XYZ file of C-alpha atoms in Angstrom:
576
model
C -58.789 -21.290 27.666
C -55.576 -20.152 25.994
C -54.890 -16.440 26.092
C -53.454 -14.417 23.241
C -49.858 -13.321 23.566
C -49.450 -9.727 24.628
C -48.040 -7.790 21.637
C -44.759 -5.971 22.064
C -45.294 -2.236 22.419
C -43.384 -0.028 19.986
C -43.505 3.594 18.924
C -41.919 5.184 15.891
C -39.596 8.096 16.653
C -40.724 11.076 14.573
C -37.170 12.443 14.377
C -35.049 9.392 13.572
C -37.581 6.919 12.208
C -36.453 4.305 14.735
C -38.955 1.770 16.069
C -38.568 2.137 19.823
C -39.494 -0.742 22.113
C -41.330 0.549 25.190
C -39.458 -1.641 27.693
C -36.052 -0.654 26.317
C -37.061 2.995 26.395
C -38.283 2.767 29.991
C -35.081 1.090 31.168
C -32.998 3.637 29.280
C -34.848 6.423 31.100
C -34.392 4.859 34.535
C -30.663 4.262 34.087
C -30.110 7.760 32.678
C -31.961 9.415 35.566
C -30.053 7.371 38.157
C -26.803 8.301 36.431
C -27.544 12.012 36.823
C -28.443 11.527 40.510
C -25.101 9.862 41.218
C -23.283 12.548 39.211
C -24.826 15.186 41.482
C -23.567 13.292 44.535
C -20.104 12.878 43.021
C -19.912 16.574 42.137
C -20.888 17.678 45.643
C -18.127 15.541 47.142
C -15.692 16.797 44.492
C -16.226 20.428 45.518
C -15.612 19.648 49.193
C -12.474 17.650 48.412
C -11.211 20.370 46.094
C -11.632 23.106 48.709
C -9.791 20.936 51.213
C -6.799 20.357 48.937
C -6.352 24.118 48.577
C -3.822 24.887 51.343
C -5.189 28.327 52.378
C -8.658 26.897 53.122
C -8.309 23.260 54.252
C -12.088 22.916 54.539
C -12.419 19.362 55.888
C -10.587 17.502 58.627
C -8.505 14.479 57.578
C -11.198 11.912 58.383
C -13.887 13.547 56.261
C -11.426 14.409 53.500
C -10.522 10.778 52.900
C -14.122 9.664 53.455
C -15.477 12.024 50.826
C -12.571 11.247 48.516
C -13.682 7.594 48.667
C -17.299 8.664 48.123
C -16.359 10.856 45.160
C -14.331 8.100 43.495
C -17.058 5.472 43.800
C -19.830 7.747 42.546
C -17.880 9.483 39.789
C -15.801 6.622 38.398
C -18.318 3.814 38.825
C -21.930 4.670 39.578
C -22.538 7.785 37.430
C -20.697 6.587 34.376
C -21.746 2.934 34.391
C -25.430 3.781 34.899
C -25.191 6.085 31.877
C -23.366 3.407 29.909
C -26.164 0.950 30.674
C -28.560 3.506 29.175
C -26.321 3.665 26.092
C -26.446 -0.134 25.735
C -30.257 -0.071 25.781
C -30.115 2.546 23.024
C -27.327 1.008 20.931
C -28.910 -2.451 21.099
C -32.684 -2.851 20.788
C -33.544 0.772 19.932
C -30.973 1.347 17.172
C -31.669 -2.114 15.759
C -35.475 -1.522 15.758
C -35.838 -4.646 17.867
C -37.500 -5.714 21.085
C -35.620 -6.108 24.339
C -35.640 -9.782 25.368
C -36.541 -10.536 29.000
C -37.175 -6.933 30.144
C -37.860 -8.235 33.645
C -34.153 -9.006 33.923
C -33.465 -5.369 33.033
C -35.546 -4.198 35.978
C -33.806 -6.727 38.242
C -30.451 -5.406 37.028
C -31.453 -1.802 37.748
C -32.570 -2.808 41.258
C -29.305 -4.668 41.934
C -27.186 -1.795 40.661
C -29.131 0.808 42.632
C -29.167 -1.310 45.794
C -25.448 -2.037 45.498
C -24.563 1.620 44.919
C -26.678 2.775 47.882
C -25.191 0.064 50.115
C -21.615 1.060 49.234
C -22.354 4.782 49.649
C -24.028 4.318 53.029
C -21.071 2.313 54.311
C -18.707 5.039 53.138
C -20.664 7.868 54.759
C -21.025 5.922 58.014
C -17.247 5.659 58.233
C -17.189 1.927 57.564
C -15.166 2.142 54.355
C -12.461 4.829 54.585
C -10.377 2.923 52.043
C -10.402 5.281 49.009
C -11.514 4.191 45.552
C -8.825 1.520 45.270
C -9.589 -0.034 48.692
C -6.093 -1.517 48.762
C -5.440 -4.313 51.254
C -4.515 -4.306 54.109
C -7.077 -1.467 54.455
C -10.300 -3.250 55.364
C -13.861 -2.006 54.861
C -17.164 -3.302 56.238
C -18.410 -6.448 54.445
C -21.486 -4.570 53.195
C -19.236 -2.182 51.268
C -17.771 -5.051 49.237
C -21.223 -6.616 48.919
C -22.502 -3.346 47.446
C -19.803 -3.416 44.776
C -20.584 -7.085 44.024
C -24.328 -6.431 43.626
C -23.629 -3.462 41.378
C -21.347 -5.593 39.199
C -23.915 -8.399 38.939
C -26.557 -5.907 37.815
C -24.231 -4.473 35.183
C -23.428 -8.005 33.984
C -27.142 -8.682 33.440
C -27.503 -5.546 31.305
C -24.481 -6.535 29.223
C -26.053 -9.955 28.725
C -29.322 -8.328 27.620
C -27.404 -6.215 25.121
C -25.832 -9.320 23.569
C -29.247 -11.034 23.569
C -30.815 -8.051 21.807
C -28.272 -8.426 18.978
C -29.247 -12.091 18.583
C -32.984 -11.279 18.623
C -32.576 -8.442 16.114
C -30.687 -10.704 13.723
C -33.119 -13.593 14.177
C -36.195 -11.403 13.641
C -34.631 -9.523 10.715
C -35.015 -6.013 12.105
C -31.732 -4.950 10.524
C -29.649 -6.103 7.587
C -25.901 -6.268 7.051
C -23.354 -5.055 9.605
C -24.613 -3.454 12.783
C -24.508 0.375 12.761
C -21.335 2.017 13.999
C -22.819 3.198 17.298
C -23.945 -0.379 18.003
C -20.466 -1.659 17.151
C -19.026 0.833 19.643
C -21.509 -0.373 22.252
C -20.487 -3.956 21.460
C -16.849 -3.005 22.089
C -17.769 -1.469 25.449
C -19.826 -4.535 26.372
C -16.992 -6.968 25.594
C -14.550 -4.921 27.681
C -17.206 -4.811 30.418
C -17.149 -8.614 30.617
C -13.411 -8.552 31.352
C -13.945 -5.744 33.843
C -16.705 -7.564 35.715
C -14.525 -10.689 35.865
C -11.873 -8.471 37.472
C -14.464 -7.258 39.960
C -15.346 -10.826 40.904
C -11.774 -11.953 41.567
C -11.067 -8.716 43.445
C -14.087 -8.062 45.633
C -15.409 -11.561 46.343
C -12.188 -12.574 48.192
C -12.148 -9.127 49.856
C -15.740 -9.703 51.017
C -14.866 -13.034 52.649
C -11.687 -11.514 54.089
C -13.708 -8.723 55.680
C -16.023 -11.352 57.179
C -13.012 -13.178 58.639
C -13.562 -16.290 56.519
C -10.244 -15.734 54.726
C -7.392 -15.200 57.187
C -5.473 -12.774 54.974
C -5.472 -11.029 51.622
C -2.178 -10.655 49.799
C -1.740 -6.916 49.025
C 0.293 -7.555 45.849
C -2.269 -9.992 44.451
C -5.118 -7.651 45.413
C -3.514 -4.674 43.645
C -2.904 -6.714 40.509
C -6.489 -7.994 40.478
C -7.958 -4.593 41.324
C -6.527 -2.963 38.236
C -8.360 -5.558 36.180
C -11.475 -3.643 37.245
C -10.087 -0.213 38.223
C -8.596 0.684 34.861
C -10.723 -1.418 32.468
C -13.861 0.120 33.998
C -12.552 3.380 32.540
C -11.826 1.636 29.235
C -15.530 0.822 28.975
C -15.912 4.592 29.186
C -13.470 5.171 26.343
C -15.325 2.822 23.994
C -18.734 4.218 24.958
C -17.416 7.784 24.706
C -16.067 7.246 21.182
C -19.367 5.678 20.127
C -21.077 8.806 21.482
C -18.618 10.961 19.491
C -19.739 9.330 16.246
C -23.387 9.608 17.284
C -23.118 13.286 18.250
C -21.271 14.068 15.018
C -24.215 12.535 13.168
C -26.892 14.227 15.248
C -25.329 17.690 15.196
C -23.994 18.086 11.642
C -25.064 14.912 9.840
C -21.509 13.572 9.730
C -20.633 10.135 8.397
C -17.488 8.227 9.363
C -14.906 8.740 6.618
C -14.249 4.985 6.670
C -16.476 2.819 8.836
C -14.161 -0.122 8.213
C -11.177 1.726 9.701
C -13.272 2.949 12.635
C -14.397 -0.605 13.356
C -10.789 -1.821 13.215
C -9.898 0.861 15.779
C -12.688 -0.343 18.081
C -11.336 -3.894 17.703
C -7.878 -2.715 18.761
C -9.498 -1.458 21.976
C -10.833 -4.939 22.689
C -7.464 -6.591 22.105
C -5.027 -4.171 23.699
C -6.526 -1.392 25.787
C -6.475 -3.225 29.122
C -2.694 -3.517 28.937
C -2.593 0.149 29.946
C -3.664 -0.897 33.462
C -0.029 -1.658 34.185
C 0.920 1.994 34.621
C -0.634 1.881 38.114
C 1.715 -0.957 39.092
C 5.078 0.030 37.615
C 6.561 0.946 40.999
C 5.238 -2.203 42.719
C 8.110 -4.411 43.945
C 6.146 -7.659 43.596
C 5.998 -7.630 39.808
C 8.903 -8.630 37.584
C 10.690 -6.208 35.246
C 9.721 -8.467 32.323
C 6.014 -8.090 33.189
C 6.343 -4.317 33.435
C 8.253 -3.991 30.176
C 5.788 -6.202 28.277
C 2.798 -4.195 29.506
C 4.348 -0.854 28.578
C 5.750 -1.963 25.223
C 4.471 -1.820 21.681
C 1.249 -3.731 22.405
C 0.035 -0.884 24.636
C 0.578 1.564 21.806
C -1.816 -0.371 19.560
C -4.576 0.908 21.838
C -3.068 4.385 21.491
C -3.224 3.915 17.726
C -6.948 3.150 18.034
C -7.577 6.422 19.871
C -5.525 8.338 17.310
C -7.595 6.802 14.498
C -10.801 7.937 16.186
C -9.200 11.316 16.906
C -8.675 11.721 13.157
C -11.868 10.044 11.975
C -14.433 12.001 14.010
C -13.115 15.528 13.243
C -12.606 14.497 9.611
C -16.228 13.358 9.418
C -17.332 16.707 10.848
C -15.160 18.614 8.364
C -16.513 16.642 5.408
C -20.110 17.173 6.545
C -19.658 20.927 6.961
C -17.744 21.334 3.701
C -20.603 19.476 2.016
C -22.837 22.311 3.211
C -20.697 24.834 1.392
C -18.200 25.932 4.064
C -15.210 25.308 1.783
C -13.095 28.458 1.940
C -9.566 27.944 3.227
C -8.511 25.483 5.874
C -10.945 26.336 8.627
C -14.130 28.021 7.411
C -15.928 24.750 8.219
C -14.651 25.079 11.791
C -15.583 28.737 12.254
C -19.055 28.159 10.798
C -19.751 25.044 12.869
C -22.842 25.080 15.153
C -21.037 26.251 18.271
C -24.321 27.319 19.859
C -25.534 23.710 19.867
C -24.644 22.266 23.312
C -24.328 18.786 21.815
C -21.757 19.951 19.291
C -19.860 22.100 21.822
C -19.676 19.166 24.249
C -18.469 16.879 21.445
C -15.596 19.138 20.382
C -14.509 19.962 23.937
C -14.629 16.269 24.827
C -12.348 15.392 21.902
C -9.894 18.171 22.782
C -9.723 17.463 26.513
C -9.589 13.689 26.147
C -7.093 13.719 23.304
C -4.725 16.525 24.228
C -4.807 16.443 28.032
C -5.931 12.930 28.907
C -4.426 11.141 25.924
C -0.990 12.723 25.823
C -0.466 12.482 29.586
C -1.734 8.893 29.596
C 0.820 7.764 27.021
C 3.630 9.635 28.757
C 2.772 8.459 32.279
C 2.298 4.906 31.007
C 5.918 4.809 29.825
C 7.825 2.674 32.325
C 10.814 4.957 32.840
C 8.876 8.246 32.989
C 6.257 6.735 35.285
C 8.684 6.885 38.214
C 8.569 10.705 38.308
C 4.799 10.982 37.823
C 3.382 8.073 39.803
C 1.337 9.091 42.873
C 1.692 12.790 42.084
C -1.099 15.182 41.186
C -0.161 14.621 37.544
C -2.015 11.284 37.588
C -5.129 12.989 38.979
C -4.962 15.548 36.169
C -4.638 12.728 33.636
C -7.708 10.748 34.640
C -9.813 13.856 35.157
C -8.901 14.704 31.570
C -10.072 11.299 30.341
C -13.029 10.373 32.549
C -14.367 13.833 33.390
C -13.245 16.120 30.603
C -13.684 13.413 27.970
C -16.343 10.868 28.904
C -18.526 12.973 31.194
C -18.617 15.903 28.778
C -19.544 13.605 25.873
C -22.359 12.077 27.929
C -23.556 15.570 28.840
C -23.709 16.469 25.153
C -25.689 13.319 24.356
C -28.177 14.167 27.109
C -29.346 17.204 25.148
C -30.592 14.758 22.493
C -31.773 12.024 24.878
C -34.169 14.478 26.548
C -36.214 15.269 23.400
C -35.724 11.954 21.573
C -36.337 9.535 24.458
C -38.059 11.524 27.215
C -39.886 13.571 24.541
C -39.405 16.751 26.498
C -38.040 20.097 25.393
C -34.748 21.184 26.939
C -35.572 24.064 29.275
C -33.513 27.259 29.449
C -31.843 26.846 26.025
C -29.609 29.882 26.652
C -28.129 28.281 29.774
C -27.890 24.939 27.969
C -25.752 26.587 25.286
C -23.187 27.858 27.808
C -23.185 24.789 30.081
C -20.654 22.711 28.075
C -18.310 25.716 27.845
C -18.532 26.405 31.574
C -17.827 22.781 32.420
C -15.251 22.244 29.668
C -13.202 25.412 30.278
C -13.256 24.703 34.003
C -11.962 21.185 33.341
C -9.194 22.465 31.060
C -7.978 24.902 33.727
C -8.271 22.296 36.485
C -6.638 19.344 34.704
C -3.724 21.327 33.252
C -3.109 22.910 36.674
C -3.199 19.498 38.365
C -0.614 18.169 35.933
C 1.614 21.203 36.467
C 1.263 21.041 40.277
C 2.237 17.385 40.116
C 5.250 18.318 38.019
C 6.438 20.261 41.072
C 5.938 17.166 43.225
C 2.517 17.796 44.781
C 1.320 14.348 45.954
C -1.751 12.606 44.629
C -3.982 12.005 47.681
C -2.536 13.926 50.604
C -4.741 15.956 52.943
C -1.971 18.289 54.130
C 0.911 18.758 51.695
C 2.568 21.379 53.968
C 2.375 19.201 57.085
C 0.817 22.234 58.761
C -0.083 20.256 61.900
C 3.462 18.946 62.367
C 6.021 20.513 64.742
C 7.827 23.519 63.334
C 10.952 21.604 62.351
C 8.981 19.089 60.278
C 6.953 21.512 58.173
C 7.486 21.455 54.434
C 6.997 23.913 51.590
C 6.903 23.351 47.845
C 8.262 25.798 45.311
C 6.010 28.824 44.760
C 4.617 27.717 41.370
C 3.078 24.641 43.018
C 0.802 26.847 45.120
C -0.131 28.948 42.105
C -1.215 25.837 40.213
C -3.145 24.552 43.230
C -5.034 27.845 43.289
C -5.767 27.558 39.571
C -6.876 23.968 40.151
C -9.383 25.218 42.712
C -10.688 27.986 40.459
C -11.015 25.651 37.474
C -12.685 23.038 39.643
C -15.250 25.539 40.921
C -16.093 26.489 37.313
C -16.431 22.818 36.368
C -18.629 22.048 39.398
C -20.825 25.039 38.496
C -21.111 23.669 34.953
C -21.924 20.228 36.310
C -24.564 21.618 38.667
C -26.115 23.538 35.762
C -26.219 20.317 33.716
C -27.964 18.447 36.534
C -30.457 21.286 37.026
C -31.256 21.586 33.298
C -31.610 17.816 32.970
C -33.899 17.401 35.980
C -36.108 20.367 35.061
C -36.313 19.266 31.413
C -37.188 15.647 32.215
C -39.801 16.437 34.837
C -41.125 19.857 33.800
C -40.104 20.482 30.188
C -42.809 20.969 27.525
C -43.745 17.784 25.665
C -42.330 17.532 22.115
C -42.855 14.901 19.431
C -40.192 15.838 16.909
C -36.878 17.674 16.833
C -34.970 18.558 13.658
C -31.916 16.430 12.845
C -29.237 18.285 10.800
C -28.726 15.374 8.396
C -32.319 15.968 7.171
C -32.702 12.219 6.948
C -31.498 9.029 8.625
C -28.817 9.622 11.236
C -25.607 8.095 9.783
C -24.248 6.548 12.977
C -27.488 4.654 13.579
C -28.803 4.172 10.052
C -25.603 3.271 8.236
C -23.491 5.332 5.877
C -25.268 3.954 2.838
C -28.490 5.764 3.823
C -26.991 9.256 4.202
C -28.067 11.925 1.691
C -25.185 12.946 -0.545
C -24.194 16.431 -1.645
C -26.158 18.163 -4.410
C -23.874 16.893 -7.183
C -21.401 13.986 -7.562
C -18.530 16.408 -8.065
C -19.403 18.301 -4.896
C -19.625 15.014 -2.984
C -16.196 13.871 -4.213
C -14.638 17.230 -3.299
C -16.150 17.173 0.162
C -15.042 13.604 0.822
C -11.501 14.335 -0.361
C -10.924 17.516 1.611
C -9.899 17.006 5.244
C -6.975 19.452 5.162
C -8.114 21.282 8.280
C -8.356 18.095 10.301
C -4.896 17.001 9.176
C -3.396 20.336 10.262
C -5.059 20.017 13.678
C -3.801 16.436 14.042
C -0.229 17.415 13.194
C -0.494 20.202 15.806
C -1.596 17.571 18.322
C 1.381 15.371 17.412
C 3.763 18.317 17.829
C 2.406 19.001 21.341
C 2.758 15.308 22.162
C 6.385 15.139 20.988
C 7.361 18.267 22.926
C 5.747 17.051 26.158
C 7.199 13.556 25.757
C 10.742 14.886 25.306
C 10.324 17.311 28.214
C 9.496 14.383 30.491
C 12.671 12.566 29.466
C 14.566 15.763 30.276
C 12.917 15.967 33.703
C 13.713 12.303 34.319
C 17.352 12.922 33.460
C 17.416 15.809 35.950
C 16.424 13.446 38.754
C 19.732 11.579 38.492
C 22.296 14.079 37.220
C 25.593 12.636 36.003
C 28.559 14.656 37.255
């Protein structure tokens, strides 16, 4: 006897009006929880590494320093962030589009592969079978299970990306949305497309390395490996950039009801990421002797700056949307009343603003400068590079994801965020710590402090071989340690609040959304309530003076720092 098809299980979100598919929601929860677990592991290793790099303490011996540095890189740059990004794809696809998730069984298989691969790689690292650092450059060789762990993790991520694309097809076929996909979904689509390129890079990097570690391949060319690795090493962080910007638009909507000033321009900026952002990978290879000058010049030329243009568009668009939304509420006096009267006590809003500042000013400016071929020679493999990517990945992406968590907990887990007072200060604790740490790293690197060295003073060397940097280098290393401790404390507080809220927070059914209606980034700009009168709406939409002033200040800082680096480069080879 034929059996009736099991109906798809949906619930309607009381806060956003979205029709949430149960399987998509469950997979979102699992990936988000696993992300926080791996963040806790990465943060623990970060503290130990940080206290070792501080010359007066030197906490760990060389073996455990490099082992935990490898562990920190894998968990912070790959496992924490990509698990969270998988959760974002489940949200930006079937949930935002009010659609079902096709083949949810594949989602559970993907989660199992990713978790199994991450555990396998971590165990190999902690057992001392993979002391190869995050880059795992040949001829350093790890245990075959380490490479297998990376491969399994990548396959799992590929399945989730495929499910995201499939959910777009199903949503269109079943008519659960009309017109263009919402902006947050478009940002997720950008991240997913870049993820395909990244996973391809993982395949051509780690599959040969796996067979080389087994002895099947007799050798692995270090130059080819390095070139292939940065097809995964840097683009994996470009997935973060796209996902982070999508979260910026979403948080702006959730916190103040902001609408993108021009969705068309924002979508063009996302498209520029797809076309040009991976060119920036070249800045890791500009001192490699195996690559031609023509290759290096092409990859640091005007095409790279089209990706920079995309980030600058988003850096104008998101604050402008916030300004327009707050001016619409009546905060119109002068240039910055909208800024002073913003909801700074909302941890989602605080995380959003700090993420934009740290990513744009610290991570963005240093990234453009260090990616310039000529300047790269004085910054490559110094602590300046570490400051740069902690500004982008940690200060930018991680802080944005933290801010989103304060909405994921009530909207998806349907739990109240515990300890709201601590939640309000958590983004500031983490963000201020990251500002102190990243700026100090960049400054220490300016004095020549190396990127990944256990003992910069050569304290274990014979007396005649010891070395000392100029005094400011040690001051900035101390500030790096202090800032890092603040950031780790903020990260630990985030993990604690998240875990307690998810597993012990009071159950809630509805939270207020500031837009008092559909959330613009997920409902579409056409559904957003306008100001009380047409004249007020036109005035609000036209007035982004404060944002323009802030952007010109950013450009001034960029120009000054860029010219300073050319001055420092000239000082390396004085003409007499």
